[in-house]
CSV table of C-alpha atoms and ligand atoms in Angstrom, one decimal:
chain,number,residue,atom,x,y,z
A,1419,MET,CA,98.1,99.7,95.1
A,1420,CYS,CA,99.5,98.8,98.5
A,1421,LEU,CA,102.8,97.0,99.0
A,1422,PHE,CA,101.3,93.7,99.9
A,1423,CYS,CA,98.8,93.8,97.0
A,1424,LYS,CA,101.9,94.2,94.8
A,1425,ILE,CA,103.4,91.1,96.5
A,1426,ILE,CA,100.1,89.2,95.9
A,1427,LYS,CA,100.3,90.2,92.2
A,1428,LYS,CA,104.0,89.2,92.1
A,1429,GLU,CA,104.9,92.7,91.0
A,1430,ILE,CA,107.3,92.7,94.0
A,1431,PRO,CA,109.1,89.4,94.7
A,1432,SER,CA,108.7,87.5,97.9
A,1433,ASN,CA,109.8,84.3,99.4
A,1434,ILE,CA,106.5,82.4,99.4
A,1435,ILE,CA,105.7,79.6,101.8
A,1436,LEU,CA,102.1,78.8,101.0
A,1437,GLU,CA,99.4,80.2,98.7
A,1438,ASN,CA,95.8,79.4,97.8
A,1439,ASP,CA,93.0,81.4,96.1
A,1440,ASN,CA,92.4,83.6,99.1
A,1441,TYR,CA,95.5,83.8,101.2
A,1442,LEU,CA,99.3,84.1,100.8
A,1443,ALA,CA,102.1,83.5,103.2
A,1444,PHE,CA,105.7,84.7,102.8
A,1445,HIS,CA,108.8,85.3,104.8
A,1446,ASP,CA,109.1,88.7,106.5
A,1447,ILE,CA,112.0,90.7,104.9
A,1448,ASN,CA,113.2,91.8,108.3
A,1449,PRO,CA,112.8,88.7,110.6
A,1450,LYS,CA,112.4,89.2,114.3
A,1451,ALA,CA,112.7,85.5,115.1
A,1452,PRO,CA,114.3,82.5,113.3
A,1453,ILE,CA,110.9,81.9,111.7
A,1454,HIS,CA,109.0,85.1,110.8
A,1455,ILE,CA,106.2,84.6,108.3
A,1456,LEU,CA,103.5,87.0,107.2
A,1457,ALA,CA,100.0,85.6,106.4
A,1458,ILE,CA,97.7,87.9,104.4
A,1459,PRO,CA,94.3,87.7,102.8
A,1460,LYS,CA,94.4,88.4,99.0
A,1461,ILE,CA,91.5,90.7,99.3
A,1462,HIS,CA,92.8,94.1,100.3
A,1463,THR,CA,91.7,94.8,103.9
A,1464,GLU,CA,93.3,97.6,105.8
A,1465,SER,CA,93.5,96.0,109.2
A,1466,PHE,CA,91.8,93.7,111.7
A,1467,ASN,CA,89.3,96.5,112.2
A,1468,ASP,CA,87.9,95.8,108.8
A,1469,VAL,CA,88.1,92.0,108.4
A,1470,SER,CA,85.0,89.8,108.1
A,1471,ALA,CA,84.4,86.8,110.2
A,1472,GLU,CA,84.4,84.7,107.0
A,1473,ILE,CA,88.0,85.8,106.0
A,1474,MET,CA,89.2,85.3,109.6
A,1475,SER,CA,87.7,81.8,109.6
A,1476,GLY,CA,89.8,80.9,106.5
A,1477,MET,CA,92.8,82.7,108.0
A,1478,THR,CA,92.6,80.4,111.0
A,1479,SER,CA,93.0,77.2,108.9
A,1480,PHE,CA,95.6,78.9,106.7
A,1481,ILE,CA,97.8,79.8,109.7
A,1482,GLN,CA,97.4,76.3,111.1
A,1483,GLU,CA,98.5,75.0,107.7
A,1484,ILE,CA,101.6,77.3,107.7
A,1485,THR,CA,102.7,76.1,111.2
A,1486,LYS,CA,102.6,72.5,109.9
A,1487,GLU,CA,104.4,73.4,106.7
A,1488,VAL,CA,107.4,74.9,108.7
A,1489,ASN,CA,107.1,72.4,111.5
A,1490,ILE,CA,106.5,74.7,114.5
A,1491,GLU,CA,103.0,73.5,115.5
A,1492,ASN,CA,104.3,71.3,118.4
A,1493,ASN,CA,107.1,73.5,119.8
A,1494,GLY,CA,104.9,76.6,119.7
A,1495,TYR,CA,104.8,80.0,118.1
A,1496,ARG,CA,103.2,83.4,118.3
A,1497,VAL,CA,100.6,85.0,116.1
A,1498,ILE,CA,100.4,88.8,116.1
A,1499,THR,CA,98.5,91.4,114.1
A,1500,ASN,CA,99.4,95.1,114.7
A,1501,ILE,CA,96.5,97.5,114.3
A,1502,GLY,CA,96.8,101.2,113.5
A,1503,SER,CA,99.1,103.7,115.0
A,1504,ASP,CA,99.3,102.6,118.6
A,1505,GLY,CA,99.5,99.0,117.4
A,1506,GLY,CA,102.6,99.8,115.4
A,1507,GLN,CA,101.1,98.8,112.0
A,1508,GLU,CA,103.4,100.0,109.2
A,1509,VAL,CA,101.8,98.3,106.2
A,1510,ALA,CA,98.0,99.0,105.7
A,1511,HIS,CA,97.1,95.6,104.5
A,1512,LEU,CA,96.0,93.1,107.2
A,1513,HIS,CA,98.8,90.7,108.0
A,1514,PHE,CA,99.4,88.2,110.8
A,1515,HIS,CA,103.0,87.8,112.0
A,1516,ILE,CA,103.8,84.1,112.7
A,1517,LEU,CA,106.9,84.0,114.9
A,1518,GLY,CA,108.7,80.9,116.0
A,1519,GLY,CA,111.8,78.6,115.7
A,1520,ALA,CA,113.1,79.6,119.2
A,1521,LYS,CA,111.8,80.4,122.7
A,1522,LEU,CA,110.3,83.8,122.2
A,1523,LYS,CA,110.7,86.6,124.8
A,1524,TRP,CA,107.8,88.4,126.4
A,1525,GLY,CA,108.0,91.8,127.9
A,1526,HIS,CA,106.6,95.3,128.3
A,1527,PHE,CA,105.2,96.7,125.1
A,1528,SER,CA,105.3,100.3,126.1
A,1529,ASP,CA,107.1,102.8,128.4
A,1530,SER,CA,103.9,103.6,130.3
A,1531,ASP,CA,103.1,101.8,133.6
A,1532,PRO,CA,101.4,98.5,132.5
A,1533,LYS,CA,99.8,98.3,136.0
A,1534,GLY,CA,98.1,101.6,135.5
A,1535,HIS,CA,94.7,100.2,134.7
A,1536,PHE,CA,94.5,97.6,137.6
B,2576,5GP,P1,103.7,95.8,110.6
B,2576,5GP,O1,104.7,96.7,111.3
B,2576,5GP,O2,102.8,96.6,109.7
B,2576,5GP,O3,102.9,95.0,111.6
B,2576,5GP,O4,104.5,94.8,109.8
B,2576,5GP,C1,105.0,95.0,108.5
B,2576,5GP,C2,106.0,93.9,108.2
B,2576,5GP,O5,106.2,93.8,106.9
B,2576,5GP,C3,107.3,94.2,108.9
B,2576,5GP,O6,107.7,93.1,109.8
B,2576,5GP,C4,108.3,94.3,107.7
B,2576,5GP,O7,109.6,93.8,108.0
B,2576,5GP,C5,107.6,93.6,106.6
B,2576,5GP,N1,107.8,94.1,105.3
B,2576,5GP,C6,107.8,95.4,104.9
B,2576,5GP,N2,108.1,95.4,103.5
B,2576,5GP,C7,108.3,94.2,103.1
B,2576,5GP,C8,108.6,93.6,101.8
B,2576,5GP,O8,108.7,94.3,100.8
B,2576,5GP,N3,108.7,92.2,101.7
B,2576,5GP,C9,108.5,91.4,102.8
B,2576,5GP,N4,108.6,90.1,102.7
B,2576,5GP,N5,108.2,91.9,104.1
B,2576,5GP,C10,108.1,93.3,104.2
B,2577,ZN,ZN1,96.6,95.7,99.8
């Protein structure tokens, strides 16, 4: 069973923010912003490559609910999902990073020339 499936089953403790029958949100153990939450579907899905439109639809409302719960919906935030090796995905269970609570930085994501394709 994957790490996040164990968190869903409460076999591994986590700091839960919101939960319903299909989705779970908890604080990232290694936060990269004052607010760093992970939102996951309860059904094991390896990455964004494999997720159905139906699960994504529910995920949209779930993420919106989370941002209201932690009061970042007006100041703004960032939603990220890393996919596969180049995307930097470390846990093979689809998760959305919700980052906020401060003005977030934006910069180059790789050492290669970002203008190379234009
Ligand atoms: P990825 O790199 O796969 O997009 O993100 C995985 C995230 O899961 C990382 O930000 C990492 O800090 C977080 N993480 C890894 N293990 C645990 C854990 O046991 N509990 C919690 N709450 N977060 C974890
Ligand atoms: Zn899983």
